[in-house]
mmCIF file with all atom_site columns, C-alpha atoms in Angstrom:
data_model
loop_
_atom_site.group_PDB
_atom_site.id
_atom_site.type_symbol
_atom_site.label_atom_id
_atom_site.label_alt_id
_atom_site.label_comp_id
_atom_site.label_asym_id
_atom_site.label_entity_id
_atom_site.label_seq_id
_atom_site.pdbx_PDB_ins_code
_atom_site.Cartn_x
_atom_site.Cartn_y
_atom_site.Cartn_z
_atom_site.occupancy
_atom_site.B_iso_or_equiv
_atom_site.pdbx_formal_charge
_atom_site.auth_seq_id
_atom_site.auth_comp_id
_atom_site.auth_asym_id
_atom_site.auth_atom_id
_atom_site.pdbx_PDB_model_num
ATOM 1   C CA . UNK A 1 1   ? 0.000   0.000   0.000   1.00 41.00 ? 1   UNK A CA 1
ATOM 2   C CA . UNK A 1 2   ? 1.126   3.488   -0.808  1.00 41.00 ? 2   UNK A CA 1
ATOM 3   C CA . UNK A 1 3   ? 1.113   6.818   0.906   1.00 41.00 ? 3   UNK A CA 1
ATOM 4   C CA . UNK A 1 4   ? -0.935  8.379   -1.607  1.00 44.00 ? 4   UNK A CA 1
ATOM 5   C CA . UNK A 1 5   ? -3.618  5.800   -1.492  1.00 44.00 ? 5   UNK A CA 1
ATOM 6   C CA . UNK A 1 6   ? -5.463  3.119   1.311   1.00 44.00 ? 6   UNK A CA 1
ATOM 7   C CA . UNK A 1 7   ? -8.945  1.576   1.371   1.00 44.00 ? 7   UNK A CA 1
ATOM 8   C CA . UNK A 1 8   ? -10.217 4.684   3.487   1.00 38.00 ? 8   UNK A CA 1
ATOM 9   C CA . UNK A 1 9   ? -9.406  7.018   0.865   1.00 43.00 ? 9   UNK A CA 1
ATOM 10  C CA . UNK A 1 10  ? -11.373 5.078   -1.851  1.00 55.00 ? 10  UNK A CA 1
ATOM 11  C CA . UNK A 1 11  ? -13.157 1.809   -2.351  1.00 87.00 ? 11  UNK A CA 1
ATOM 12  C CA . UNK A 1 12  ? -11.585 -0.344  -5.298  1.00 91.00 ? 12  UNK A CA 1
ATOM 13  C CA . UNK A 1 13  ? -13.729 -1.261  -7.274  1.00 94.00 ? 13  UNK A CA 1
ATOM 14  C CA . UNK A 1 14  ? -15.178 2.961   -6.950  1.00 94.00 ? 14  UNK A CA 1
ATOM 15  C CA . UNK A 1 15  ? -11.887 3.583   -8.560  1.00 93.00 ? 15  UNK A CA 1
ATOM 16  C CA . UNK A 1 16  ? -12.482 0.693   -11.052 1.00 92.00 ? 16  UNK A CA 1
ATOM 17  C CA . UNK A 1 17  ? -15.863 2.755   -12.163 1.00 91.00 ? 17  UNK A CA 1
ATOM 18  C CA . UNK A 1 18  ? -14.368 5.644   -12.890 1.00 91.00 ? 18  UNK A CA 1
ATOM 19  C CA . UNK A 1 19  ? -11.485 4.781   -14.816 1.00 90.00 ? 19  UNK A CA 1
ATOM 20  C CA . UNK A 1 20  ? -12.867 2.211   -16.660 1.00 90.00 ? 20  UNK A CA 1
ATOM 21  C CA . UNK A 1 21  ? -11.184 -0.896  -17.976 1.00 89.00 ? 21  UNK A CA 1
ATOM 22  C CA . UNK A 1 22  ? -10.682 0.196   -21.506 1.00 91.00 ? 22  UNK A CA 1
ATOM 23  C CA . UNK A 1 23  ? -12.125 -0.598  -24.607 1.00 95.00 ? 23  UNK A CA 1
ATOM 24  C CA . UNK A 1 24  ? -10.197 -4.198  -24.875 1.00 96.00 ? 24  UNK A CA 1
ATOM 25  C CA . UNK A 1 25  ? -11.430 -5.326  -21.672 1.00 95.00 ? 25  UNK A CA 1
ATOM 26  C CA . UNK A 1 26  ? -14.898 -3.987  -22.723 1.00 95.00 ? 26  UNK A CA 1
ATOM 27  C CA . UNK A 1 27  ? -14.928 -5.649  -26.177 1.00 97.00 ? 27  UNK A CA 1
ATOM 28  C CA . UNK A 1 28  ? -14.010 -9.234  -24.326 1.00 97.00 ? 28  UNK A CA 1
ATOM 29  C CA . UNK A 1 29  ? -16.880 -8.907  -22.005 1.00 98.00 ? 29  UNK A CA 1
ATOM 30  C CA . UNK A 1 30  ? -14.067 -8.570  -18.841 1.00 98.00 ? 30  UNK A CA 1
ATOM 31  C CA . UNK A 1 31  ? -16.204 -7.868  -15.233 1.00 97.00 ? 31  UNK A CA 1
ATOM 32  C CA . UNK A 1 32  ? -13.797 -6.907  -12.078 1.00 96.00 ? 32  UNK A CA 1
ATOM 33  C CA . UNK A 1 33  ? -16.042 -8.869  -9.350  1.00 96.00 ? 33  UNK A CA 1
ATOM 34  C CA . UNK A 1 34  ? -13.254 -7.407  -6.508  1.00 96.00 ? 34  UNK A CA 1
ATOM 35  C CA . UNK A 1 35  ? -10.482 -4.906  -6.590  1.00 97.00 ? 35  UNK A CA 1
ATOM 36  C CA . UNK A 1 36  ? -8.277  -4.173  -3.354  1.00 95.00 ? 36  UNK A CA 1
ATOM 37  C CA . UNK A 1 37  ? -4.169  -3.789  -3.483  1.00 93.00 ? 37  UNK A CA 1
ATOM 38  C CA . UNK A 1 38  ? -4.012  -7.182  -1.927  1.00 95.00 ? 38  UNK A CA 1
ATOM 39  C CA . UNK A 1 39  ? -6.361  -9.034  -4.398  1.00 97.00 ? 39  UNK A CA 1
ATOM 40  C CA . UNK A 1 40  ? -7.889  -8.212  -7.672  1.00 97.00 ? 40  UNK A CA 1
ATOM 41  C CA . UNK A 1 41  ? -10.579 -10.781 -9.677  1.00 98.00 ? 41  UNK A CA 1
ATOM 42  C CA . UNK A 1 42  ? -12.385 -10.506 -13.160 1.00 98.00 ? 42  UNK A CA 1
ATOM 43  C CA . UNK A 1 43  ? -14.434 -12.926 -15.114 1.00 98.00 ? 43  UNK A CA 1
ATOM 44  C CA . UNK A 1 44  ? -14.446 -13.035 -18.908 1.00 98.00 ? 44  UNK A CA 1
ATOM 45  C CA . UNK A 1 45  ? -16.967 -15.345 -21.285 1.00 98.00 ? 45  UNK A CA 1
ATOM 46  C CA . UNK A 1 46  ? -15.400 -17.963 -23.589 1.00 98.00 ? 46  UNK A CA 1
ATOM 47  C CA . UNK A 1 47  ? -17.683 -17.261 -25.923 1.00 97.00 ? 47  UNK A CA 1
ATOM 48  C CA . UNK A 1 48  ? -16.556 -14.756 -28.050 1.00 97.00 ? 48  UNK A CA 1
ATOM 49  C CA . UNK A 1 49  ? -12.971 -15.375 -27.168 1.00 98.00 ? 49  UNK A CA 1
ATOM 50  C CA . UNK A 1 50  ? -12.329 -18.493 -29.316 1.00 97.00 ? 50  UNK A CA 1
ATOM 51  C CA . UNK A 1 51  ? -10.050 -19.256 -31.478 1.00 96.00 ? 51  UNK A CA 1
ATOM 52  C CA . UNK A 1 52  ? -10.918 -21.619 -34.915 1.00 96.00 ? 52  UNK A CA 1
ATOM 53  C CA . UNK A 1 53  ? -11.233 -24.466 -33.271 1.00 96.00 ? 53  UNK A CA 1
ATOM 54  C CA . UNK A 1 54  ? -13.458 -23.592 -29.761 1.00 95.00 ? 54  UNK A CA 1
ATOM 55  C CA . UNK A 1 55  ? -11.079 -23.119 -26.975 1.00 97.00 ? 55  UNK A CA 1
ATOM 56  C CA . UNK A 1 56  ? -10.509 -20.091 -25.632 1.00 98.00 ? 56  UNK A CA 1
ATOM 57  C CA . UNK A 1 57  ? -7.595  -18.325 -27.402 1.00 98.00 ? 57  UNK A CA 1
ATOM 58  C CA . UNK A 1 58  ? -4.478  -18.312 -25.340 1.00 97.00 ? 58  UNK A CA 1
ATOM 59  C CA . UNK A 1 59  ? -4.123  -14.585 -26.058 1.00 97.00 ? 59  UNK A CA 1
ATOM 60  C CA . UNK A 1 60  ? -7.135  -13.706 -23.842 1.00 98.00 ? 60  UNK A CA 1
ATOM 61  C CA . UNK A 1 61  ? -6.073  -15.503 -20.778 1.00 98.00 ? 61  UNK A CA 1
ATOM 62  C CA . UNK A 1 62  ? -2.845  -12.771 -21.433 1.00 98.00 ? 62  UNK A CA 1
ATOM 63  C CA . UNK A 1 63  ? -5.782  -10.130 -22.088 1.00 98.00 ? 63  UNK A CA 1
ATOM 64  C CA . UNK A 1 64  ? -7.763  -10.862 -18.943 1.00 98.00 ? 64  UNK A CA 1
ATOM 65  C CA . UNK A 1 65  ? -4.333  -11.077 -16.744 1.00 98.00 ? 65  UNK A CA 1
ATOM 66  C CA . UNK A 1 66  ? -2.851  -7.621  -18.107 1.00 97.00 ? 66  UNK A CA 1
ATOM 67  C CA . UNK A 1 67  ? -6.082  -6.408  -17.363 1.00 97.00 ? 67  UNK A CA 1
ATOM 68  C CA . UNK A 1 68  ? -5.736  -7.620  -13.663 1.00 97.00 ? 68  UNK A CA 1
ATOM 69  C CA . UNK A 1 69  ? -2.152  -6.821  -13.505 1.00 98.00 ? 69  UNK A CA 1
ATOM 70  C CA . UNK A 1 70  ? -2.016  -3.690  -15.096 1.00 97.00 ? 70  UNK A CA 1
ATOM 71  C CA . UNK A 1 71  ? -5.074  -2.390  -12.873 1.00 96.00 ? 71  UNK A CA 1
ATOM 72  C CA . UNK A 1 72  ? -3.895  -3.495  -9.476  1.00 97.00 ? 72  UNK A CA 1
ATOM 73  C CA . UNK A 1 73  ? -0.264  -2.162  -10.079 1.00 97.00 ? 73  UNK A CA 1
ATOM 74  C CA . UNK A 1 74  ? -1.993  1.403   -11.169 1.00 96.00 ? 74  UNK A CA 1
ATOM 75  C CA . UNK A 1 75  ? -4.109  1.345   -7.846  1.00 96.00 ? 75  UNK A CA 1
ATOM 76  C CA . UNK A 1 76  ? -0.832  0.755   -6.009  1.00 96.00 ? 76  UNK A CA 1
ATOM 77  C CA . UNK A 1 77  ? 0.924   3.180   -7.308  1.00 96.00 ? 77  UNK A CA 1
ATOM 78  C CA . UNK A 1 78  ? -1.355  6.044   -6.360  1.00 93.00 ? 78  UNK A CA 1
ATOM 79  C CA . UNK A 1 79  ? -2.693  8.961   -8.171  1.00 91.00 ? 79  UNK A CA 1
ATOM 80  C CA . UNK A 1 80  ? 0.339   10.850  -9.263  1.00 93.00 ? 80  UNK A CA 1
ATOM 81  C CA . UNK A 1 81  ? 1.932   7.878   -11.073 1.00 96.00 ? 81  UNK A CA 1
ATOM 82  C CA . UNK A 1 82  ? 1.666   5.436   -13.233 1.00 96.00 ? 82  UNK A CA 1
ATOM 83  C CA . UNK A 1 83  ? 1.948   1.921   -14.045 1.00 97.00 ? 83  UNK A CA 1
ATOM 84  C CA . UNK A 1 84  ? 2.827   0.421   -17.220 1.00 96.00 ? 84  UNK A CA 1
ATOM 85  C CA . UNK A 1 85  ? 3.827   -3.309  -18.333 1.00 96.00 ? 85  UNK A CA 1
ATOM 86  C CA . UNK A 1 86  ? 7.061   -4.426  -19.384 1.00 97.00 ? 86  UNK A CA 1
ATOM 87  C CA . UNK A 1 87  ? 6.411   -7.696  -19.005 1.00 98.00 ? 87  UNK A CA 1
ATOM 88  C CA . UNK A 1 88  ? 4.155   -10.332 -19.240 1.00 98.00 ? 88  UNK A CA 1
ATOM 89  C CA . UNK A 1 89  ? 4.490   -14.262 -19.554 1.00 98.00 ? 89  UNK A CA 1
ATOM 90  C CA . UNK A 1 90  ? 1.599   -17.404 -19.265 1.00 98.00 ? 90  UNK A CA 1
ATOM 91  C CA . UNK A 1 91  ? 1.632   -20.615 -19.367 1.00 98.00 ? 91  UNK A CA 1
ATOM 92  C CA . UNK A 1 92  ? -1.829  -22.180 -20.318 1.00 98.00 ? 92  UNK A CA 1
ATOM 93  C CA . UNK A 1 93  ? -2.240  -25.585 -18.611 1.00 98.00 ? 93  UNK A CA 1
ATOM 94  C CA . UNK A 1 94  ? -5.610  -26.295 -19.597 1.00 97.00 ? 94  UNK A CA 1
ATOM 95  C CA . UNK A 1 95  ? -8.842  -25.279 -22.647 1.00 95.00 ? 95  UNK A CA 1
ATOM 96  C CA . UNK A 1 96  ? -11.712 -23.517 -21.432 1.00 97.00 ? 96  UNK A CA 1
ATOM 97  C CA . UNK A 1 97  ? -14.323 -24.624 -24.074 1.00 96.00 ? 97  UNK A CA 1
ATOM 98  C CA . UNK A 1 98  ? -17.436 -22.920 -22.525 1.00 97.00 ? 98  UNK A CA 1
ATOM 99  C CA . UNK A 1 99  ? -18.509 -20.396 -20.056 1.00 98.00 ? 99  UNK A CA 1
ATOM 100 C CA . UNK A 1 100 ? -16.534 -18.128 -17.940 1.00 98.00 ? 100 UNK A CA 1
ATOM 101 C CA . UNK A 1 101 ? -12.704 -18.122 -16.646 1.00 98.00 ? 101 UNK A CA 1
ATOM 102 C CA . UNK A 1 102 ? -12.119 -16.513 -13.164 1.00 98.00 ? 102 UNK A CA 1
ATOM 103 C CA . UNK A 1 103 ? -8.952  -14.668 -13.045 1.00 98.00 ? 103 UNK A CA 1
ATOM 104 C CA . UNK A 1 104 ? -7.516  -13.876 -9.700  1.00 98.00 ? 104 UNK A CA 1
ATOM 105 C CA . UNK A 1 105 ? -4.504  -11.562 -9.255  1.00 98.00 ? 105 UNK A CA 1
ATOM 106 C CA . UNK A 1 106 ? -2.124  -11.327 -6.400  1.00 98.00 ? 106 UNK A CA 1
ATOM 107 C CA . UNK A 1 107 ? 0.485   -8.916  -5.637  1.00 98.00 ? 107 UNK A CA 1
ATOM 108 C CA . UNK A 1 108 ? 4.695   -11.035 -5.977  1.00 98.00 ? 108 UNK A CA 1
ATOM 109 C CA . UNK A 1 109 ? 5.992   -7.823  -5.104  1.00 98.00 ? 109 UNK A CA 1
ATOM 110 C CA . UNK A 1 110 ? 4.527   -3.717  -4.281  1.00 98.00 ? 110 UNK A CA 1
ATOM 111 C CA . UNK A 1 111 ? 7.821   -1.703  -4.930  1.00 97.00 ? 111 UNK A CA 1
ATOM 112 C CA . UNK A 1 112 ? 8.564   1.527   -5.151  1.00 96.00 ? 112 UNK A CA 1
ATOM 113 C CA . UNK A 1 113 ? 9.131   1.721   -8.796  1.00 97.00 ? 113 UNK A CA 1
ATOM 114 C CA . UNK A 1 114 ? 8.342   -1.534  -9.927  1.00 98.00 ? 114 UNK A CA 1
ATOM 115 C CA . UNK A 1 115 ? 5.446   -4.139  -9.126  1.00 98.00 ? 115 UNK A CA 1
ATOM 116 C CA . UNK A 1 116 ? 4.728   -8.105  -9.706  1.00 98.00 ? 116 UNK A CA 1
ATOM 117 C CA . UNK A 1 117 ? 1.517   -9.911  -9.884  1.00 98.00 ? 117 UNK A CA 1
ATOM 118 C CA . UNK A 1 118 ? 0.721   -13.028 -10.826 1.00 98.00 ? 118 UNK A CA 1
ATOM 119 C CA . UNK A 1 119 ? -2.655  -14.146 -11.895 1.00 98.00 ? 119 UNK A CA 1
ATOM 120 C CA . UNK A 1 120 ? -4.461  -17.869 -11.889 1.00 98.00 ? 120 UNK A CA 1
ATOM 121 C CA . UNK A 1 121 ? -7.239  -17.993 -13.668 1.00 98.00 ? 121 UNK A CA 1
ATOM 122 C CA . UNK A 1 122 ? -9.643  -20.886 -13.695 1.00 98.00 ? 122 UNK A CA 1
ATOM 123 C CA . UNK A 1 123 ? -12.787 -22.426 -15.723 1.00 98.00 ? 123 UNK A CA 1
ATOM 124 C CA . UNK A 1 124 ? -16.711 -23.090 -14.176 1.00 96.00 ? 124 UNK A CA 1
ATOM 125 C CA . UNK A 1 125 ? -15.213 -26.316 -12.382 1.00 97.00 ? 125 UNK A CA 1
ATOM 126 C CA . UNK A 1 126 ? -12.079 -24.341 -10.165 1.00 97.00 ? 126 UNK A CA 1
ATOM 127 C CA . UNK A 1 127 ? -9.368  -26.132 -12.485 1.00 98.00 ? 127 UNK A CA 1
ATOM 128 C CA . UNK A 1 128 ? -6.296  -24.132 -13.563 1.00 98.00 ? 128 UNK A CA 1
ATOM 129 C CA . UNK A 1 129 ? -5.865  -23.429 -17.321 1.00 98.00 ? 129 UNK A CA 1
ATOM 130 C CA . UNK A 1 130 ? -3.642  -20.834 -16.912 1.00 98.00 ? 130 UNK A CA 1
ATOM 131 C CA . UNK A 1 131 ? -0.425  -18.819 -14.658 1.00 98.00 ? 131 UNK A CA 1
ATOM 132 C CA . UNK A 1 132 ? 0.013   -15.182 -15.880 1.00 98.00 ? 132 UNK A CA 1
ATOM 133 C CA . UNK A 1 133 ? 2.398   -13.433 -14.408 1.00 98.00 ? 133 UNK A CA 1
ATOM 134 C CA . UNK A 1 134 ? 3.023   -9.751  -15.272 1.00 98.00 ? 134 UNK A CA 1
ATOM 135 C CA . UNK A 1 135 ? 5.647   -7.067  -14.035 1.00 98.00 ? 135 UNK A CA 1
ATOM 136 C CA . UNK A 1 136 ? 4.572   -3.045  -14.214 1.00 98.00 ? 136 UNK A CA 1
ATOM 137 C CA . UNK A 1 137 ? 7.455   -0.262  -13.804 1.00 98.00 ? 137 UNK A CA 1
ATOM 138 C CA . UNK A 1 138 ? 6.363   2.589   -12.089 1.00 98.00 ? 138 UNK A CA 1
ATOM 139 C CA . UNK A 1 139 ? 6.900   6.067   -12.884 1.00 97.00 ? 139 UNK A CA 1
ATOM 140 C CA . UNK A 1 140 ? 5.759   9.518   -12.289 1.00 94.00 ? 140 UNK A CA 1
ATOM 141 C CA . UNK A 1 141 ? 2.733   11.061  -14.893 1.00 89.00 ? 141 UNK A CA 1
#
């Protein structure tokens, strides 16, 4: 947690309203169900987010976790600076065919100028299909 920012300042998922998730995160149909520093989760359909042959395309799993990653690192970092990627890996373990994926992120590492999160997301039935894990640098606006 920062100086310029803690839960009595401002409820997460407040924050999450009026910054919006972007129009990516919009177009895949991404919902933030919680937002705090300490743990971030979003759900995204597999419908729509297919590739040829009906399982989800690995590239949104990387979609929904920058989305987690990138928004939780931001929150940390407070209101007078910024958070931006500069890296991102995953490794998909298992094919979400149908429904929804749960992504939840947790905080590796809250720096000063640099964060880590990784992110597990999961189909309908709990089971892994894949580890995201994403690094932000942090610098003034």
């Amino acid at each position: 947690m920062t100086a310029e920012h803690s839960p009595a300042d401002d409820d997460g998922m407040d924050w999450i309203r009026r910054r919006g998730m972007g129009a990516l995160a919009e177009k895949m149909g991404i919902e933030f169900t919680e937002f705090t520093i300490d743990r971030a989760v979003a759900t995204m359909p597999v419908e729509g987010n297919t590739q040829p042959v009906g399982l989800l395309h690995g590239g949104a799993y990387v979609v929904l976790g920058e989305s987690l990653g990138s928004m939780a690192a931001n929150l940390h970092a407070g209101p007078e600076r910024l958070a931006v990627g500069v890296d991102i890996n995953a490794t998909h373990t298992r094919s979400a065919t149908s429904g929804i994926v749960t992504g939840v992120c947790t905080p590796v590492h809250l720096g000063r100028s640099m964060t880590v999160h990784e992110i597990a997301v999961t189909d309908d039935q709990g089971r892994r299909c894949s580890t995201i894990r994403i690094t932000n640098m942090i610098k003034d606006r």
